PDB file of C-alpha atoms in Angstrom:
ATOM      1  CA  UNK A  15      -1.981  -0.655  22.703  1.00 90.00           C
ATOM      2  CA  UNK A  16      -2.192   0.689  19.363  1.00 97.00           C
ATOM      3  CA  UNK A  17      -5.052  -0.413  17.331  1.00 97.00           C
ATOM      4  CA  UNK A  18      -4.373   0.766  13.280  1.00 98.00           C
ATOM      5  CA  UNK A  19      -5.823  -0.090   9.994  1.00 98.00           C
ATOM      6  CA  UNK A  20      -2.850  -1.467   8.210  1.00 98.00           C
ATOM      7  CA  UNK A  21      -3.142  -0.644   4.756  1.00 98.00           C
ATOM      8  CA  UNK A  22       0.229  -1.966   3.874  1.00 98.00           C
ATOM      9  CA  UNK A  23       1.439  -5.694   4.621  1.00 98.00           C
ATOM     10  CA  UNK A  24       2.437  -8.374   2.876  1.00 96.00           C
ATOM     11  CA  UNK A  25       1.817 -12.191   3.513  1.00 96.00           C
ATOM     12  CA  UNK A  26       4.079 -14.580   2.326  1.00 94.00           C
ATOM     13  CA  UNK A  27       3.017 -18.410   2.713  1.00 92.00           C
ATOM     14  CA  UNK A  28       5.196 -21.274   2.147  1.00 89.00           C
ATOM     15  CA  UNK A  29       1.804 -23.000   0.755  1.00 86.00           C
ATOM     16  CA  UNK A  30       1.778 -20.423  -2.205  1.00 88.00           C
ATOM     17  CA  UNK A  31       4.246 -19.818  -5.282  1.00 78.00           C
ATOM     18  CA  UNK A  32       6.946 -17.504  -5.293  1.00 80.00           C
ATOM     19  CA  UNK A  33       8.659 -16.202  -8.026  1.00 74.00           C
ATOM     20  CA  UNK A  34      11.999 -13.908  -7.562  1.00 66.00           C
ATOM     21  CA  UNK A  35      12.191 -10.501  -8.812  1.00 61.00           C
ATOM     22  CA  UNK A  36      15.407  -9.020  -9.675  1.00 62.00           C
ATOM     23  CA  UNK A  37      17.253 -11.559  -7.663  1.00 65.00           C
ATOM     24  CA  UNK A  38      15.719 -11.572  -4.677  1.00 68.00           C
ATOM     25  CA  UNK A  39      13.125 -14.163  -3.131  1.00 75.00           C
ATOM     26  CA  UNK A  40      11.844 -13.264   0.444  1.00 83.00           C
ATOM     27  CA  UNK A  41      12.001 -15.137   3.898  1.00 89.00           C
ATOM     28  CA  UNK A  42       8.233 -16.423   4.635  1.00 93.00           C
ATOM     29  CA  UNK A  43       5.711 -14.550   7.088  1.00 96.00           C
ATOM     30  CA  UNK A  44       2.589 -16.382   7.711  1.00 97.00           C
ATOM     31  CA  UNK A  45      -0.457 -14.627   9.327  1.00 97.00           C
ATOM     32  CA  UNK A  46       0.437 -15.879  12.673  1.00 97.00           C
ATOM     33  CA  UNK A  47       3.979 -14.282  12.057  1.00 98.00           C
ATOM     34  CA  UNK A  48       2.299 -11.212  11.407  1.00 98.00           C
ATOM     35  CA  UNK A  49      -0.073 -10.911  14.102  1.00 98.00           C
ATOM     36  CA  UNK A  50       2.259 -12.040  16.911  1.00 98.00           C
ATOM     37  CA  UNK A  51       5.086  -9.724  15.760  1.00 98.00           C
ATOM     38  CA  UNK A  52       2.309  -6.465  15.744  1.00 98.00           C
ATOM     39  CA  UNK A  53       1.223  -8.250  19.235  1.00 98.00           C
ATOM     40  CA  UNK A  54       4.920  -8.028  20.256  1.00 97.00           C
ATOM     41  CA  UNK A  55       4.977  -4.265  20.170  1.00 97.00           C
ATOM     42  CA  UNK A  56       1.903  -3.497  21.464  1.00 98.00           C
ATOM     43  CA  UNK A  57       0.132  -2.858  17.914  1.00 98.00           C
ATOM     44  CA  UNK A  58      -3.528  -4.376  17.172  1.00 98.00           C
ATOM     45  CA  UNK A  59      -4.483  -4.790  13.490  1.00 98.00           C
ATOM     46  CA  UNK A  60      -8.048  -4.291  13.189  1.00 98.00           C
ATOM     47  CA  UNK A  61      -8.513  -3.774   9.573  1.00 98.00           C
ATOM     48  CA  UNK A  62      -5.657  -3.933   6.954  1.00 98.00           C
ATOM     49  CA  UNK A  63      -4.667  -4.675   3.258  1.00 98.00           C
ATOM     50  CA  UNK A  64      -2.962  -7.420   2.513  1.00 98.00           C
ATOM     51  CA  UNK A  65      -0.624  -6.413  -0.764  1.00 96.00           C
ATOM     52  CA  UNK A  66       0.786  -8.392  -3.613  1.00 91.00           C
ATOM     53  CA  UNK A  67       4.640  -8.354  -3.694  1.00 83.00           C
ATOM     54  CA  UNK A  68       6.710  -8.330  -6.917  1.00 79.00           C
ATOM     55  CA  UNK A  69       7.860 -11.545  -5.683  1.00 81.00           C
ATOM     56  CA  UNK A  70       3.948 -12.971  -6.008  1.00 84.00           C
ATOM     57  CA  UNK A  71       4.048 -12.190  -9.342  1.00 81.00           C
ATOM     58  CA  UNK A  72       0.159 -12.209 -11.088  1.00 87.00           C
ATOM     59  CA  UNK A  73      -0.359 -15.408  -8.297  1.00 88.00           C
ATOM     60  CA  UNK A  74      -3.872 -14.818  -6.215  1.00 91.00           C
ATOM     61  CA  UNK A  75      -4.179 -18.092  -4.654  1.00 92.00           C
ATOM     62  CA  UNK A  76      -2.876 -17.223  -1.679  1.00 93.00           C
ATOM     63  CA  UNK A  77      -5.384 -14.504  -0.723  1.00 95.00           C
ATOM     64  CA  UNK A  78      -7.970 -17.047   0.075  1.00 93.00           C
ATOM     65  CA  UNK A  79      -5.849 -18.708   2.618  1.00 94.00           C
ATOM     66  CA  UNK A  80      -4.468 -14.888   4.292  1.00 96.00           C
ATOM     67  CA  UNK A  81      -8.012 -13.169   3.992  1.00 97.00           C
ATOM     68  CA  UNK A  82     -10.042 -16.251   5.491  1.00 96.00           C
ATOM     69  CA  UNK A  83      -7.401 -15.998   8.733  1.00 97.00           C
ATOM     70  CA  UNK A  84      -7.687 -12.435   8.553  1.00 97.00           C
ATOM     71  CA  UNK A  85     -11.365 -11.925   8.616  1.00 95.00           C
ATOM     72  CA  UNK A  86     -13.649  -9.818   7.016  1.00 94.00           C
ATOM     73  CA  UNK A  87     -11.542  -6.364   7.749  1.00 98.00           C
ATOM     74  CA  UNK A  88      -9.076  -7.109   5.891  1.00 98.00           C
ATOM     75  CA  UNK A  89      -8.836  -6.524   2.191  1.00 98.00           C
ATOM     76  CA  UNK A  90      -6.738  -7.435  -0.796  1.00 98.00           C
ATOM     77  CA  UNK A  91      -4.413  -5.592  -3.296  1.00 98.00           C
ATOM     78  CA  UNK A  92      -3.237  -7.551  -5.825  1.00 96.00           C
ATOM     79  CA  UNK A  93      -1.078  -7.531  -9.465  1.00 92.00           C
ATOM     80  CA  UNK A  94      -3.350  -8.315 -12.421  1.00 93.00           C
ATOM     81  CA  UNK A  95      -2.399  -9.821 -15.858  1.00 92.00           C
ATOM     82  CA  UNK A  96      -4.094  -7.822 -18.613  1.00 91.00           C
ATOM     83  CA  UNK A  97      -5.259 -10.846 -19.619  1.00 93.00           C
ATOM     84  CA  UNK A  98      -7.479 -11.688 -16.784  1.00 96.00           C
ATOM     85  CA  UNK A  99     -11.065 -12.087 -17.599  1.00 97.00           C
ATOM     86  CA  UNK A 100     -14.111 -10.189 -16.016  1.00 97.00           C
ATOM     87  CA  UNK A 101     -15.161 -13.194 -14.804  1.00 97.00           C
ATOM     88  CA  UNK A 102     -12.180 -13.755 -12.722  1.00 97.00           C
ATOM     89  CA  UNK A 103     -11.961 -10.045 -11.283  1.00 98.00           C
ATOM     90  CA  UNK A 104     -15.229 -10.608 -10.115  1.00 98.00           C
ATOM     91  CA  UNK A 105     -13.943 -13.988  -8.419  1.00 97.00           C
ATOM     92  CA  UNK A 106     -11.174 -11.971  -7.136  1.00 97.00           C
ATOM     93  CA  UNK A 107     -13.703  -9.359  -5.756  1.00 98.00           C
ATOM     94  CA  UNK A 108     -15.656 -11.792  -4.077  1.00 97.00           C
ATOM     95  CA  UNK A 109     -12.769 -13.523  -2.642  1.00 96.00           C
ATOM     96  CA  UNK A 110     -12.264  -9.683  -0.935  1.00 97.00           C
ATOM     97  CA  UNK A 111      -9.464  -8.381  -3.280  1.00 98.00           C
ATOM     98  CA  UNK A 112     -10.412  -4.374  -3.404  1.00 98.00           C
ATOM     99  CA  UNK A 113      -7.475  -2.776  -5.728  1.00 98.00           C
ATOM    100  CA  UNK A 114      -5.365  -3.067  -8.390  1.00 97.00           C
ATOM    101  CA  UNK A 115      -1.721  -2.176  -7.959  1.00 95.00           C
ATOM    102  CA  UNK A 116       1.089  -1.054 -10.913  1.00 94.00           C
ATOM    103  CA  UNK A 117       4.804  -2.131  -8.738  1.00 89.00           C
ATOM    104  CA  UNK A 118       6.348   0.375 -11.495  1.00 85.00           C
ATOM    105  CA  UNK A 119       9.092   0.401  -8.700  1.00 82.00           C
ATOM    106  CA  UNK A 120      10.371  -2.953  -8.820  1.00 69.00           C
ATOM    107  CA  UNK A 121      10.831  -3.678 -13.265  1.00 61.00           C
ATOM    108  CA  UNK A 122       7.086  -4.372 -13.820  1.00 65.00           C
ATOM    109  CA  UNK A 123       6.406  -2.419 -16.176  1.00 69.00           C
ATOM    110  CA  UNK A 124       2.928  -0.584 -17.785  1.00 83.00           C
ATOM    111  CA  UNK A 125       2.522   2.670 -19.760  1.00 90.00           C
ATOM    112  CA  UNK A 126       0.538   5.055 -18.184  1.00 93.00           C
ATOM    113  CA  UNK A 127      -2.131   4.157 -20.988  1.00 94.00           C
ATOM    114  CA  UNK A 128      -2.152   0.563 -19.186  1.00 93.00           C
ATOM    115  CA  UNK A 129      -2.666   1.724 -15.565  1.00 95.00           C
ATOM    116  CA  UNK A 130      -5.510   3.926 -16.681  1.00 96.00           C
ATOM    117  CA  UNK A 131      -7.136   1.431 -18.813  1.00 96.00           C
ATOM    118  CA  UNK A 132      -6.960  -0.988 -16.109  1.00 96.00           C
ATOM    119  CA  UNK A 133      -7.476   1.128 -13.441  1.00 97.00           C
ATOM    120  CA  UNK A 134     -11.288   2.279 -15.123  1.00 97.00           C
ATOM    121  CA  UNK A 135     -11.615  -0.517 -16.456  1.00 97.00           C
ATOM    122  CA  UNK A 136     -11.468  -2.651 -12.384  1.00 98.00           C
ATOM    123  CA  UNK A 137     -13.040   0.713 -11.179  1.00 97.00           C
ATOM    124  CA  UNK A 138     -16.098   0.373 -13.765  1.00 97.00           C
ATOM    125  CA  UNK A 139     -16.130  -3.441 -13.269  1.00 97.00           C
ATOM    126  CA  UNK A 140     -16.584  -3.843  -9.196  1.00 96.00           C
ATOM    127  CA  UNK A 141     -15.120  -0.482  -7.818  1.00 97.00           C
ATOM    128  CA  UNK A 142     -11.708  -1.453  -7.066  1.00 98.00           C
ATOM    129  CA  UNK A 143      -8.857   1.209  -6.287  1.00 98.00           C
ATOM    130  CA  UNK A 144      -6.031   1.912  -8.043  1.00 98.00           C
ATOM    131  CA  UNK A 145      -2.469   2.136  -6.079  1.00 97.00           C
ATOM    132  CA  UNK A 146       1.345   3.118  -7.712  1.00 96.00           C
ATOM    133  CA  UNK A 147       4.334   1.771  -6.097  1.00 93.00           C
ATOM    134  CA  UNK A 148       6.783   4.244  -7.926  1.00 93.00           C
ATOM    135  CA  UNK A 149       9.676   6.801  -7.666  1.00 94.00           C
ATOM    136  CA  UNK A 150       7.605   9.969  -7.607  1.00 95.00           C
ATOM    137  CA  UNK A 151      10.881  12.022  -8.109  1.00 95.00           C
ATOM    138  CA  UNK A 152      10.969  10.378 -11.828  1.00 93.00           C
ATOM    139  CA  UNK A 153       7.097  11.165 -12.489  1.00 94.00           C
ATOM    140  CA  UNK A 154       6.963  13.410 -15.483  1.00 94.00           C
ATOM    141  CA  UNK A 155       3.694  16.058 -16.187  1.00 96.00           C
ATOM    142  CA  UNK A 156       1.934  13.454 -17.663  1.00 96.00           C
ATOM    143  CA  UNK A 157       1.859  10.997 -15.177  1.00 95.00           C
ATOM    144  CA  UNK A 158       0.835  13.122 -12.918  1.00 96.00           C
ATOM    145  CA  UNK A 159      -2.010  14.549 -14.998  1.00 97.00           C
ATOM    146  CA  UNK A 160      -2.515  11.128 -15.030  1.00 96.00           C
ATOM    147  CA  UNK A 161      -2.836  10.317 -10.849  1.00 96.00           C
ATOM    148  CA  UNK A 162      -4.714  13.563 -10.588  1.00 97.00           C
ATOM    149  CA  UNK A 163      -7.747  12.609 -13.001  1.00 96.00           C
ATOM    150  CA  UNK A 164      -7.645   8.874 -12.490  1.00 94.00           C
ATOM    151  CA  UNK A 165     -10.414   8.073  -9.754  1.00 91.00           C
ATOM    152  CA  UNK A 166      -9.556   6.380  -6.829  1.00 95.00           C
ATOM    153  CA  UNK A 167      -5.726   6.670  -7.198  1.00 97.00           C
ATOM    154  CA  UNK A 168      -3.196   6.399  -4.558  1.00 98.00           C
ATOM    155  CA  UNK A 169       0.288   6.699  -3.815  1.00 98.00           C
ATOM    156  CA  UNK A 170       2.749   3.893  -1.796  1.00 97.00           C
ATOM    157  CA  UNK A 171       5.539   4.533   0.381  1.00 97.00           C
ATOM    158  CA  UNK A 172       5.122   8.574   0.531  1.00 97.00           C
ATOM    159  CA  UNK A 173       6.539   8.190  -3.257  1.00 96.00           C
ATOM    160  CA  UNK A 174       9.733   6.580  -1.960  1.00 96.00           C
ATOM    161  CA  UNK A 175      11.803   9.722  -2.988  1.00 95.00           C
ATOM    162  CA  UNK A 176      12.872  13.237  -1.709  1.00 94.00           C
ATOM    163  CA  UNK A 177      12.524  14.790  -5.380  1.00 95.00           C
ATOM    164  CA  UNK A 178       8.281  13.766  -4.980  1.00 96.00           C
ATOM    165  CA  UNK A 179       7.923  15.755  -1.916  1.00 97.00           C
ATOM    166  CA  UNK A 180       5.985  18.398  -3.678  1.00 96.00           C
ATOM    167  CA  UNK A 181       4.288  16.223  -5.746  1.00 97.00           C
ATOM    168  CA  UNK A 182       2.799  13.957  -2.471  1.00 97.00           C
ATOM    169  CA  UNK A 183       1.938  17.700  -1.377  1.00 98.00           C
ATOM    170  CA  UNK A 184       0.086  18.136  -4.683  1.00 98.00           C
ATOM    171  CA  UNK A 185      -1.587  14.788  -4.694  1.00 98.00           C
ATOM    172  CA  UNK A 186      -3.136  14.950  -1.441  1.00 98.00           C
ATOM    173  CA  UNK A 187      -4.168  18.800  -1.725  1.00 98.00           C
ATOM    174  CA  UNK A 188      -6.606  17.063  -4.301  1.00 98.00           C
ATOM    175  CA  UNK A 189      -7.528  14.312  -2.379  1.00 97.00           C
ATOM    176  CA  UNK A 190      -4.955  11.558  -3.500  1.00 98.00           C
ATOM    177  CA  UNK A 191      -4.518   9.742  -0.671  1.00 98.00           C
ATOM    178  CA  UNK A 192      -0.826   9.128   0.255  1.00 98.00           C
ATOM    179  CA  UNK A 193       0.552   5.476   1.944  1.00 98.00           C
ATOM    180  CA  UNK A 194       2.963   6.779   5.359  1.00 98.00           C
ATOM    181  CA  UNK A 195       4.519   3.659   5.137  1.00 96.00           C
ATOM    182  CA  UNK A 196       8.187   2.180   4.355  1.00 95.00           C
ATOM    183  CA  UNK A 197      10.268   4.291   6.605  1.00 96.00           C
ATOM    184  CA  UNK A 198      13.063   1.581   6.131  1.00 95.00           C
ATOM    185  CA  UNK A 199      12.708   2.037   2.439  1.00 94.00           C
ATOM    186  CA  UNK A 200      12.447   6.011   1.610  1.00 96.00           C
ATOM    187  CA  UNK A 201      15.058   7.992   1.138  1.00 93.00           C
ATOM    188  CA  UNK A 202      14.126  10.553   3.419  1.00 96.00           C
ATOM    189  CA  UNK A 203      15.973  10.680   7.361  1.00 96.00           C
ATOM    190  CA  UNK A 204      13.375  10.155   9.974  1.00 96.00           C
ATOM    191  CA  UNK A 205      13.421  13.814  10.609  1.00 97.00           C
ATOM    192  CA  UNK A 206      12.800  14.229   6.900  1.00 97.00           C
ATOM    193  CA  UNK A 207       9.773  12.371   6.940  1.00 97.00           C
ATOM    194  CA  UNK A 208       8.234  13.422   9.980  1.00 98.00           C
ATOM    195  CA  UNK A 209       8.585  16.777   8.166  1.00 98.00           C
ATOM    196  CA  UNK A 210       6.803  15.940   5.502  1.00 98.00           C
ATOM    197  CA  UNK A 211       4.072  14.211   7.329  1.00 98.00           C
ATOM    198  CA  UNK A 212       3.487  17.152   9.243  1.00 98.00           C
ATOM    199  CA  UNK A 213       3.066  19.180   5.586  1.00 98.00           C
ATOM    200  CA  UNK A 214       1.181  16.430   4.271  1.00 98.00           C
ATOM    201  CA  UNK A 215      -1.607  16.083   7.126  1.00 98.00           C
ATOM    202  CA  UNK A 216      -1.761  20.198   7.097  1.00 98.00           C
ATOM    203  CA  UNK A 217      -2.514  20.130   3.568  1.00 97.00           C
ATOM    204  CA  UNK A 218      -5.224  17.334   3.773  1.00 98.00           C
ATOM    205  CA  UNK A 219      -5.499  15.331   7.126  1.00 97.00           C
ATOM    206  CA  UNK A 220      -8.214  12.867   5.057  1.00 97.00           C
ATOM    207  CA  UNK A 221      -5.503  11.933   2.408  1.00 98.00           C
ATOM    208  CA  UNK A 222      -2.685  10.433   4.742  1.00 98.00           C
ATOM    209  CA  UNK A 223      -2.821   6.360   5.371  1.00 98.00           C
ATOM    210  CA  UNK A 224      -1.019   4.071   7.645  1.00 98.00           C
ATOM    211  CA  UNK A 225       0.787   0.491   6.701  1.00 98.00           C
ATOM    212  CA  UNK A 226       3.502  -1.165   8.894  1.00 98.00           C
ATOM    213  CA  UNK A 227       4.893  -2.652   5.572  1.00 97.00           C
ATOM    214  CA  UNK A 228       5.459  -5.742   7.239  1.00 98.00           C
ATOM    215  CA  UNK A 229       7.669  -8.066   6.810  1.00 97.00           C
ATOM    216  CA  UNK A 230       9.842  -5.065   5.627  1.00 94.00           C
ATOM    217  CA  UNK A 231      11.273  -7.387   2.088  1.00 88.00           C
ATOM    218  CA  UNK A 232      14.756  -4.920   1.385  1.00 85.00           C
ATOM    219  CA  UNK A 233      14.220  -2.228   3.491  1.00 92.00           C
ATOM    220  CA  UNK A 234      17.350  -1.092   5.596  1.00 93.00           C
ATOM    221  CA  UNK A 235      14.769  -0.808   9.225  1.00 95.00           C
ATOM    222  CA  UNK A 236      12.200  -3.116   9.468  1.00 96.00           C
ATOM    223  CA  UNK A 237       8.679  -1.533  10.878  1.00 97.00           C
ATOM    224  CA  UNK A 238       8.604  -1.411  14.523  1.00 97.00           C
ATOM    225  CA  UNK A 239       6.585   0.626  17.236  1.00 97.00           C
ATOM    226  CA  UNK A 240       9.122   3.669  16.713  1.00 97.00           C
ATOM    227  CA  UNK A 241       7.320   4.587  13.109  1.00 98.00           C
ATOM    228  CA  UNK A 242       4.026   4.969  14.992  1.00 98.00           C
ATOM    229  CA  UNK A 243       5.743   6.887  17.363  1.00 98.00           C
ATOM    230  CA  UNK A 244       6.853   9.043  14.710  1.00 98.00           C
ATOM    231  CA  UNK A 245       3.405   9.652  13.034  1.00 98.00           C
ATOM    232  CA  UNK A 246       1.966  10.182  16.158  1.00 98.00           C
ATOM    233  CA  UNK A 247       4.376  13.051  16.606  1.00 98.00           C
ATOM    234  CA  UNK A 248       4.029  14.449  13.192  1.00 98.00           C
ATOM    235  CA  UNK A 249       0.498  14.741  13.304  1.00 98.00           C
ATOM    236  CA  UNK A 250      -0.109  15.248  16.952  1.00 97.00           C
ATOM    237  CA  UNK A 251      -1.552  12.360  19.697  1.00 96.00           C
ATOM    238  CA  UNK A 252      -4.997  14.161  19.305  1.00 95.00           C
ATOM    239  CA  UNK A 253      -5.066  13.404  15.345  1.00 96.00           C
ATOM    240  CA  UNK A 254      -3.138  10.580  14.972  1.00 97.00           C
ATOM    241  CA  UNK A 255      -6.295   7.610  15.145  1.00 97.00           C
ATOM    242  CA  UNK A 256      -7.496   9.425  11.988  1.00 98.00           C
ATOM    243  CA  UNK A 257      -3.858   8.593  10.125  1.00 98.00           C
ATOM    244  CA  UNK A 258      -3.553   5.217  12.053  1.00 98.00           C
ATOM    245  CA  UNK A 259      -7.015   3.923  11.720  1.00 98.00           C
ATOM    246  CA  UNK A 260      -9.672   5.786  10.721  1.00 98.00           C
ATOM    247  CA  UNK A 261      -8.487   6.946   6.798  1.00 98.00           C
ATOM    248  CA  UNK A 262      -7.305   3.746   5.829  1.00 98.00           C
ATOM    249  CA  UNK A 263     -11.095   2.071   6.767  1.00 98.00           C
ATOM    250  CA  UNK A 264     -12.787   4.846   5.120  1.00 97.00           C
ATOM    251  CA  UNK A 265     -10.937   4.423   2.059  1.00 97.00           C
ATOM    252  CA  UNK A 266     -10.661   0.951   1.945  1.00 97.00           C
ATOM    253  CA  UNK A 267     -13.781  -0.146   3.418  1.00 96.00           C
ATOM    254  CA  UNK A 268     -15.919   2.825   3.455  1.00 90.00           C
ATOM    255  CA  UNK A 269     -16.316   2.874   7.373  1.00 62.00           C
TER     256      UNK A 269
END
């Protein structure tokens, strides 16, 4: 049995709003879904993020209902309309919602003068992180001037693609933690990645975090017992509860 923290997952709940994003509108996965299908591959979720979707949209109501069957572990990562008050990040926070993330990858767009004014700005306000779902291979100097004096910044998907690879080795040589997570997603081969894993954990074995990316919305593989496997390799069997559990509590929950 593998027990993780699994800092990448999304809930989808056919009590909650969806909206479709780019023509696509996801098949449901309740938190029973979730939890049985880690349970069917010998995988134990002890702590985790739950993630907003582009198909959620700015919607929070249905992090009450995941978090509450989660437990107190378990943390949220939500979208946020510029708009929203203090008052209702602070609701938010209370409710267990513990980052703000920018989904530049999927159309929703911000200037990088948005995501660091809201990123401070949630950071200053209740100590949220920031995280980037984006194509690192298109980030220009700026933006990444930008991720490297942001605080509490970090990077989905291992930056989706190839072209990022020495950015992700940049990022987490300064402590920018990187998400292994999407393997059905990135454009790397599963040699590829384990590659880059491997560079990654050398560089910084702090800065590398595990999500199944459950339920897998668009990716080619969905997340199965294999991707551990691969980590575990990568990094080695004696280092791999740090990238499967232990970095993912510390930065999310300071444990």
């Amino acid at each position: 049995m593998y027990k993780v923290f699994d800092s990448h997952f999304h809930i989808i709940d056919p009590a909650y709003p969806l909206a479709g994003n780019q023509g696509f509108t996801p098949d449901y996965f309740t938190v029973e879904q979730y939890r049985n299908e880690l349970a069917g591959m010998g995988v134990e979720a002890v702590g985790g993020a739950v993630v907003s979707g582009s198909f959620q949209g700015y919607d929070q109501s249905y992090f009450e209902g995941a978090l509450g069957k989660l437990g107190g572990t378990f943390v949220g990562v939500t979208q946020l309309d510029p708009a929203t008050s203090d008052e209702e990040i602070l609701r938010l926070d209370k409710l267990g919602i513990k980052a703000i993330r920018f989904n530049l990858f999927r159309g929703l767009s911000a200037t990088l003068e948005d995501i660091e004014e809201q990123g401070r700005r949630v950071r200053e306000l209740c100590g949220w992180k920031t995280e980037l779902y984006l194509d690192a291979s298109k980030m220009d100097d700026d933006f990444a001037a930008l991720v490297l004096r942001m605080p509490d910044v970090s990077i989905d998907h291992l930056g989706m693609r190839k072209g990022g690879a020495d950015l992700m080795k940049k990022f987490v040589a300064a402590g920018v933690p990187v998400r292994v997570t999407g393997f059905g997603r990135i454009d790397y081969t599963r040699e590829e990645a384990a590659k880059l894993i491997a560079e990654l954990y050398a560089e910084n074995p702090k800065a590398l975090i595990f999500g199944s990316d459950l339920p897998s919305t668009r990716a080619s593989k969905r997340f199965d017992v294999d991707d551990i496997e691969l980590i575990v390799d990568a990094v080695g069997s004696d280092h791999a509860e740090e990238v499967l559990y232990g970095n993912g509590a510390a930065w999310y929950l300071g444990a």
